[in-house]
Short mmCIF file of C-alpha atoms in Angstrom, two decimals:
data_model
loop_
_atom_site.label_atom_id
_atom_site.label_comp_id
_atom_site.label_asym_id
_atom_site.label_seq_id
_atom_site.Cartn_x
_atom_site.Cartn_y
_atom_site.Cartn_z
CA MET A 1 0.00 0.00 0.00
CA GLY A 2 1.54 3.34 -1.06
CA ILE A 3 2.01 6.56 0.90
CA VAL A 4 -1.05 8.16 -0.73
CA SER A 5 -3.17 5.15 0.25
CA GLU A 6 -1.96 5.27 3.86
CA GLU A 7 -2.68 8.99 4.04
CA ALA A 8 -6.19 8.40 2.68
CA ILE A 9 -6.82 5.72 5.31
CA ASP A 10 -5.56 8.05 8.07
CA GLU A 11 -7.95 10.79 6.90
CA PHE A 12 -10.81 8.29 6.61
CA GLN A 13 -10.14 6.98 10.11
CA GLU A 14 -10.29 10.50 11.57
CA LEU A 15 -13.74 10.95 10.00
CA MET A 16 -14.97 7.61 11.37
CA ASP A 17 -13.76 8.52 14.86
CA LYS A 18 -16.48 11.19 14.83
CA ALA A 19 -19.26 8.74 13.92
CA GLU A 20 -22.32 8.28 16.14
CA GLU A 21 -22.07 5.53 18.76
CA PRO A 22 -24.56 3.08 17.14
CA LEU A 23 -22.57 3.30 13.90
CA LYS A 24 -19.27 2.76 15.72
CA LYS A 25 -20.68 -0.34 17.42
CA THR A 26 -21.84 -1.99 14.19
CA PHE A 27 -18.59 -0.98 12.48
CA GLU A 28 -16.74 -3.11 15.06
CA ARG A 29 -18.73 -6.07 13.73
CA VAL A 30 -17.64 -5.14 10.23
CA HIS A 31 -13.91 -4.71 10.77
CA GLN A 32 -13.40 -7.42 13.43
CA GLY A 33 -10.22 -5.72 14.62
CA TYR A 34 -8.84 -5.13 11.11
CA LEU A 35 -9.80 -1.47 10.91
CA ARG A 36 -7.39 -0.16 8.30
CA GLU A 37 -7.93 -3.11 5.94
CA ASN A 38 -11.68 -2.52 6.01
CA LEU A 39 -11.38 1.23 5.54
CA GLY A 40 -9.20 0.36 2.55
CA ARG A 41 -12.02 -1.74 1.07
CA PHE A 42 -14.43 1.18 1.03
CA LEU A 43 -11.77 3.53 -0.32
CA LYS A 44 -10.98 1.08 -3.10
CA ALA A 45 -14.68 0.82 -3.98
CA ARG A 46 -14.77 4.61 -4.39
CA ASP A 47 -11.46 4.96 -6.24
CA TRP A 48 -9.68 6.27 -3.12
CA ASN A 49 -11.94 9.30 -2.82
CA VAL A 50 -12.13 9.78 0.97
CA CYS A 51 -15.32 11.85 0.91
CA LYS A 52 -17.21 9.34 -1.26
CA ALA A 53 -15.85 6.37 0.72
CA HIS A 54 -16.98 8.01 3.97
CA ILE A 55 -20.50 8.53 2.61
CA MET A 56 -20.59 4.92 1.41
CA LEU A 57 -19.47 3.49 4.75
CA VAL A 58 -21.84 5.65 6.81
CA GLU A 59 -24.77 4.59 4.59
CA CYS A 60 -23.68 0.96 4.96
CA LEU A 61 -23.57 1.26 8.76
CA ARG A 62 -26.99 2.95 8.86
CA TRP A 63 -28.37 0.11 6.73
CA ARG A 64 -26.93 -2.34 9.24
CA VAL A 65 -28.46 -0.52 12.21
CA ASP A 66 -31.86 0.04 10.56
CA ASN A 67 -32.10 -3.63 9.52
CA GLU A 68 -30.55 -5.11 12.69
CA ILE A 69 -27.89 -6.92 10.66
CA ASP A 70 -25.79 -7.47 13.80
CA SER A 71 -28.45 -9.93 15.03
CA ILE A 72 -29.03 -11.78 11.75
CA LEU A 73 -26.82 -14.70 12.83
CA SER A 74 -29.31 -15.44 15.60
CA LYS A 75 -32.29 -15.59 13.21
CA PRO A 76 -32.59 -19.16 11.86
CA ILE A 77 -34.62 -19.94 8.76
CA VAL A 78 -37.28 -22.31 10.07
CA PRO A 79 -38.75 -24.86 9.89
CA THR A 80 -35.89 -27.11 8.76
CA GLU A 81 -37.86 -28.12 5.66
CA LEU A 82 -37.93 -24.49 4.53
CA TYR A 83 -34.20 -24.12 5.13
CA ARG A 84 -33.65 -27.27 3.07
CA ASP A 85 -35.77 -25.80 0.26
CA VAL A 86 -33.69 -22.61 0.31
CA ARG A 87 -30.46 -24.61 0.15
CA ASP A 88 -31.80 -26.75 -2.71
CA SER A 89 -32.77 -23.72 -4.81
CA GLN A 90 -30.06 -21.19 -3.88
CA LEU A 91 -26.90 -23.12 -4.70
CA ILE A 92 -24.01 -21.74 -2.69
CA GLY A 93 -21.45 -23.29 -0.39
CA MET A 94 -17.85 -23.22 0.75
CA SER A 95 -15.58 -25.95 -0.60
CA GLY A 96 -12.35 -25.10 1.26
CA TYR A 97 -9.50 -22.59 1.19
CA THR A 98 -6.87 -21.40 -1.26
CA LYS A 99 -3.19 -22.01 -0.59
CA GLU A 100 -3.07 -18.43 0.76
CA GLY A 101 -5.90 -19.13 3.21
CA LEU A 102 -8.78 -17.40 1.41
CA PRO A 103 -12.19 -19.12 1.68
CA VAL A 104 -13.40 -20.65 -1.59
CA PHE A 105 -17.11 -20.06 -2.16
CA ALA A 106 -18.87 -22.04 -4.88
CA ILE A 107 -22.03 -20.70 -6.53
CA GLY A 108 -24.29 -22.69 -8.86
CA VAL A 109 -25.44 -19.81 -11.02
CA GLY A 110 -26.93 -21.92 -13.80
CA LEU A 111 -28.93 -24.37 -11.68
CA SER A 112 -30.18 -22.08 -8.91
CA THR A 113 -33.94 -21.70 -9.31
CA PHE A 114 -34.93 -19.42 -6.39
CA ASP A 115 -38.45 -20.84 -6.63
CA LYS A 116 -39.07 -22.53 -3.26
CA ALA A 117 -39.30 -19.54 -0.90
CA SER A 118 -39.98 -15.82 -0.87
CA VAL A 119 -37.31 -13.35 -1.94
CA HIS A 120 -36.81 -12.32 1.71
CA TYR A 121 -35.62 -15.81 2.71
CA TYR A 122 -33.07 -15.87 -0.11
CA VAL A 123 -31.79 -12.42 0.87
CA GLN A 124 -31.67 -13.47 4.53
CA SER A 125 -29.71 -16.60 3.63
CA HIS A 126 -27.26 -14.63 1.48
CA ILE A 127 -26.59 -12.03 4.19
CA GLN A 128 -26.16 -14.74 6.82
CA ILE A 129 -23.48 -16.41 4.71
CA ASN A 130 -21.76 -13.02 4.23
CA GLU A 131 -21.85 -12.30 7.96
CA TYR A 132 -20.65 -15.79 8.90
CA ARG A 133 -17.77 -15.39 6.45
CA ASP A 134 -16.83 -11.96 7.83
CA ARG A 135 -17.37 -12.60 11.55
CA VAL A 136 -16.27 -16.24 11.85
CA LEU A 137 -14.32 -17.62 8.88
CA LEU A 138 -12.08 -14.66 7.99
CA PRO A 139 -11.08 -13.77 11.59
CA SER A 140 -10.33 -17.45 12.22
CA MET A 141 -8.10 -17.72 9.13
CA SER A 142 -6.43 -14.39 9.95
CA LYS A 143 -5.52 -15.72 13.40
CA LYS A 144 -4.37 -19.05 11.99
CA ASN A 145 -2.15 -17.43 9.34
CA GLY A 146 -0.88 -14.60 11.51
CA ARG A 147 -1.95 -11.91 9.02
CA PRO A 148 -5.17 -10.19 7.95
CA ILE A 149 -7.30 -12.26 5.57
CA THR A 150 -10.28 -10.13 4.61
CA THR A 151 -11.38 -11.46 1.21
CA CYS A 152 -12.52 -14.69 -0.45
CA VAL A 153 -12.57 -16.18 -3.95
CA LYS A 154 -15.73 -17.30 -5.73
CA VAL A 155 -16.12 -20.04 -8.32
CA LEU A 156 -19.23 -19.58 -10.45
CA ASP A 157 -20.66 -22.69 -12.09
CA MET A 158 -22.63 -21.83 -15.23
CA THR A 159 -23.81 -25.40 -15.85
CA GLY A 160 -27.47 -25.37 -16.88
CA LEU A 161 -27.66 -21.64 -17.59
CA ARG A 162 -30.82 -21.14 -19.64
CA LEU A 163 -33.23 -18.47 -20.81
CA SER A 164 -35.23 -19.07 -17.62
CA ALA A 165 -32.54 -16.97 -15.90
CA LEU A 166 -34.58 -13.98 -17.09
CA SER A 167 -36.98 -14.55 -14.19
CA GLN A 168 -34.13 -14.34 -11.67
CA ILE A 169 -32.53 -11.07 -12.76
CA LYS A 170 -34.52 -8.94 -10.28
CA LEU A 171 -33.52 -11.07 -7.27
CA LEU A 172 -29.90 -11.36 -8.39
CA THR A 173 -29.78 -7.57 -8.84
CA ILE A 174 -31.04 -7.12 -5.26
CA ILE A 175 -28.40 -9.51 -3.88
CA SER A 176 -25.55 -8.06 -5.93
CA THR A 177 -26.55 -4.51 -4.94
CA ILE A 178 -26.49 -5.47 -1.25
CA ASP A 179 -22.98 -6.84 -1.80
CA ASP A 180 -21.79 -3.82 -3.80
CA LEU A 181 -22.94 -1.26 -1.24
CA ASN A 182 -22.47 -3.10 2.05
CA TYR A 183 -19.80 -5.73 1.44
CA PRO A 184 -17.54 -4.01 -1.12
CA GLU A 185 -14.28 -5.57 -2.27
CA LYS A 186 -14.83 -8.78 -0.29
CA THR A 187 -14.17 -10.99 -3.32
CA ASN A 188 -10.57 -11.18 -4.49
CA THR A 189 -11.26 -13.10 -7.72
CA TYR A 190 -14.23 -14.60 -9.57
CA TYR A 191 -13.63 -17.78 -11.57
CA VAL A 192 -16.29 -18.73 -14.13
CA VAL A 193 -16.42 -22.41 -15.13
CA ASN A 194 -18.57 -24.74 -17.26
CA ALA A 195 -19.75 -21.76 -19.31
CA PRO A 196 -22.26 -22.52 -22.12
CA TYR A 197 -22.60 -20.41 -25.24
CA ILE A 198 -25.38 -18.29 -23.75
CA PHE A 199 -22.98 -17.08 -21.03
CA SER A 200 -20.25 -16.31 -23.56
CA ALA A 201 -22.65 -14.17 -25.60
CA CYS A 202 -23.84 -12.25 -22.52
CA TRP A 203 -20.28 -11.80 -21.23
CA LYS A 204 -19.23 -10.32 -24.56
CA VAL A 205 -21.68 -7.42 -24.20
CA VAL A 206 -21.45 -7.01 -20.41
CA LYS A 207 -17.65 -6.99 -20.10
CA PRO A 208 -17.17 -3.51 -21.65
CA LEU A 209 -19.70 -2.07 -19.17
CA LEU A 210 -17.72 -3.14 -16.10
CA GLN A 211 -15.17 -0.98 -14.34
CA GLU A 212 -11.62 -2.03 -15.11
CA ARG A 213 -11.10 -2.98 -11.46
CA THR A 214 -14.02 -5.42 -11.69
CA ARG A 215 -13.02 -6.81 -15.10
CA LYS A 216 -9.59 -7.74 -13.81
CA LYS A 217 -11.18 -9.84 -11.06
CA ILE A 218 -13.19 -12.05 -13.43
CA HIS A 219 -11.49 -15.04 -15.06
CA VAL A 220 -13.47 -17.23 -17.47
CA LEU A 221 -11.80 -20.65 -17.40
CA SER A 222 -11.91 -23.43 -19.96
CA GLY A 223 -14.23 -26.32 -19.13
CA CYS A 224 -14.48 -27.17 -15.45
CA GLY A 225 -11.41 -25.04 -14.71
CA MET A 226 -9.68 -27.73 -12.72
CA ASP A 227 -6.13 -27.24 -14.06
CA GLU A 228 -6.16 -23.48 -13.45
CA LEU A 229 -7.77 -23.71 -10.02
CA LEU A 230 -5.24 -26.29 -8.83
CA LYS A 231 -2.61 -23.57 -9.13
CA ILE A 232 -4.22 -21.69 -6.24
CA MET A 233 -5.87 -24.47 -4.17
CA ASP A 234 -5.46 -28.16 -3.36
CA PHE A 235 -7.70 -30.79 -4.92
CA THR A 236 -9.64 -31.22 -1.67
CA SER A 237 -10.72 -27.55 -1.84
CA LEU A 238 -11.97 -27.76 -5.44
CA PRO A 239 -15.74 -27.32 -5.73
CA HIS A 240 -17.36 -30.61 -6.73
CA PHE A 241 -18.31 -29.28 -10.18
CA CYS A 242 -14.66 -28.48 -10.99
CA ARG A 243 -13.33 -31.99 -10.56
CA ARG A 244 -12.51 -33.65 -13.87
CA GLY A 245 -15.28 -35.96 -15.01
CA SER A 246 -17.91 -33.88 -13.23
CA SER A 247 -21.08 -32.94 -15.05
CA GLY A 248 -21.91 -29.73 -13.28
CA SER A 249 -23.58 -28.76 -10.04
CA SER A 250 -26.12 -31.51 -9.62
CA HIS A 251 -24.57 -34.95 -10.11
CA HIS A 252 -22.61 -35.54 -6.91
CA THR A 253 -22.96 -37.28 -3.57
CA GLN A 254 -24.09 -35.01 -0.77
CA SER A 255 -20.82 -35.45 1.13
CA ALA A 256 -18.87 -33.98 -1.81
CA ASN A 257 -21.53 -31.49 -2.88
CA CYS A 258 -20.78 -28.21 -1.08
CA PHE A 259 -24.29 -26.96 -1.94
CA SER A 260 -25.91 -29.72 0.13
CA ILE A 261 -27.47 -28.94 3.51
CA ASN A 262 -25.47 -31.94 4.79
CA HIS A 263 -22.11 -30.47 3.79
CA PRO A 264 -19.93 -29.55 6.82
CA PHE A 265 -20.01 -25.83 5.96
CA HIS A 266 -23.80 -25.65 5.97
CA GLN A 267 -24.03 -27.82 9.08
CA GLN A 268 -21.61 -25.50 10.91
CA LEU A 269 -23.44 -22.38 9.75
CA TYR A 270 -26.86 -23.79 10.70
CA ASN A 271 -25.65 -24.90 14.14
CA TYR A 272 -23.95 -21.53 14.72
CA VAL A 273 -27.18 -19.63 14.01
CA LYS A 274 -29.26 -22.08 16.03
CA HIS A 275 -26.87 -21.82 19.02
CA HIS A 276 -26.94 -18.01 18.99
CA TYR A 277 -30.72 -18.07 18.85
CA GLU A 278 -30.92 -20.42 21.81
CA THR A 279 -28.51 -18.30 23.88
CA GLN A 280 -31.19 -15.62 23.83
CA GLY A 281 -33.18 -17.91 26.11
CA GLN A 282 -35.65 -19.18 23.51
CA ALA A 283 -35.73 -22.94 23.13
CA GLU A 284 -37.72 -23.21 19.91
CA PRO A 285 -37.38 -20.85 16.91
CA ALA A 286 -40.51 -19.28 15.52
CA LYS A 287 -42.42 -21.47 13.12
CA GLN A 288 -42.41 -18.97 10.30
CA GLY A 289 -41.51 -15.45 9.23
CA SER A 290 -38.47 -14.26 7.32
CA PHE A 291 -35.99 -11.60 8.43
CA HIS A 292 -37.00 -8.64 6.29
CA VAL A 293 -34.15 -6.44 5.08
CA GLY A 294 -34.47 -3.14 3.26
CA PHE A 295 -33.33 -3.44 -0.34
CA PRO A 296 -30.97 -0.62 -1.34
CA GLU A 297 -31.41 1.05 -4.69
CA PRO A 298 -28.97 -0.35 -7.26
CA GLU A 299 -26.32 1.98 -8.63
CA ALA A 300 -26.66 3.18 -12.23
CA GLU A 301 -23.95 0.82 -13.48
CA ARG A 302 -25.73 -2.19 -11.94
CA CYS A 303 -29.04 -1.19 -13.60
CA VAL A 304 -27.39 -0.89 -17.01
CA ILE A 305 -25.74 -4.30 -16.64
CA ALA A 306 -29.01 -5.95 -15.58
CA LYS A 307 -30.88 -4.42 -18.52
CA THR A 308 -28.11 -5.47 -20.92
CA ILE A 309 -28.23 -9.08 -19.71
CA GLU A 310 -32.03 -9.06 -19.91
CA SER A 311 -31.89 -7.70 -23.46
CA GLU A 312 -29.34 -10.30 -24.53
CA LEU A 313 -31.40 -13.14 -23.07
CA HIS A 314 -34.49 -11.83 -24.85
CA LYS A 315 -32.54 -11.97 -28.13
CA PHE A 316 -31.81 -15.64 -27.49
CA GLU A 317 -35.44 -16.21 -26.60
CA ASN A 318 -36.56 -14.63 -29.87
CA CYS A 319 -33.95 -16.55 -31.87
CA ASN A 320 -35.04 -19.78 -30.23
CA GLY A 321 -38.67 -19.01 -30.96
CA LEU A 322 -37.84 -18.29 -34.60
CA ALA A 323 -35.79 -21.49 -34.88
CA MET A 324 -38.63 -23.54 -33.36
CA SER A 325 -41.14 -21.88 -35.68
CA ILE A 326 -39.00 -22.68 -38.72
CA GLY A 327 -38.55 -26.21 -37.45
CA ASP A 328 -42.29 -26.65 -36.94
CA ARG A 329 -43.03 -25.35 -40.45
CA LYS A 330 -40.41 -27.67 -41.94
CA ALA A 331 -41.86 -30.64 -40.06
CA SER A 332 -45.37 -29.70 -41.21
CA HIS A 333 -44.18 -29.41 -44.82
CA GLU A 334 -42.50 -32.83 -44.65
CA LYS A 335 -45.65 -34.37 -43.18
CA LEU A 336 -47.76 -32.85 -45.98
CA LYS A 337 -45.40 -34.34 -48.59
CA ASP A 338 -45.67 -37.74 -46.91
CA ASP A 339 -49.50 -37.51 -46.87
CA GLU A 340 -49.54 -36.64 -50.59
CA THR A 341 -47.50 -39.71 -51.42
#
């Protein structure tokens, strides 16, 4: 980190020292003792403009206070059947760690359906995973490695990506906006694997719209990406869909499938939330009711990207419809010829 960066962090820290007490308290949850590293994240997200970074962080902390984010890890998704439905339709998990100690999160973009619960449960689940990462996993790895570890890597599996993704754009925009504004610069690198043609076409038009900082983080790998990923992690930390001979997110035993509710990561997360609920003196969680979180307005860049993806998917939809129509007419013509003979 250069002299200019250090000076910016010093200035930022002086501003945060003047913050209101409720904001200071929730900020402690955010930085977990790594104050300068976390101030650096917000500065990086605002191109090292101290004023803009300060506004961003204060708005983030107010969002946390207003939505009681500090208590979200004591709010289980119940009953268990509902939690299982969320896990089965929102494919995300942690498969291990990189050789540098960064958590490896796997996301089944193509096969996530988000159709078994309300949007609030999916948002609650996503934030809980973020908070568990930031409050439990990253501090633990920082202590183990003797240095700050404040980011993760994400491996995005595009297996099964179809035109039906159109129906998920709104929810995905909500989740990505929450991450952009309240968990900035938490992902070191994104690795895209098992990408079908439909992804390649969308990526071609979306890539120019991204900030250079974001573009540099995204690596589209060939096939399942196994050879490239083994350069940064051991085989045991590879997501199940990246192991040679795999056929995507769905065809694996539950013990190997990091999306499964039975995977150690999800068991640990579930038990952590359940334990913190019970320490409040309540033996049985409520039977129903999601943890409602205010959805921040997406930034202009995010809106443009969402509309571009939607437009590109509609083009595929129209092309597919035209191809099917031509195919139907051809089949009808062939049948007519057969009838005439």
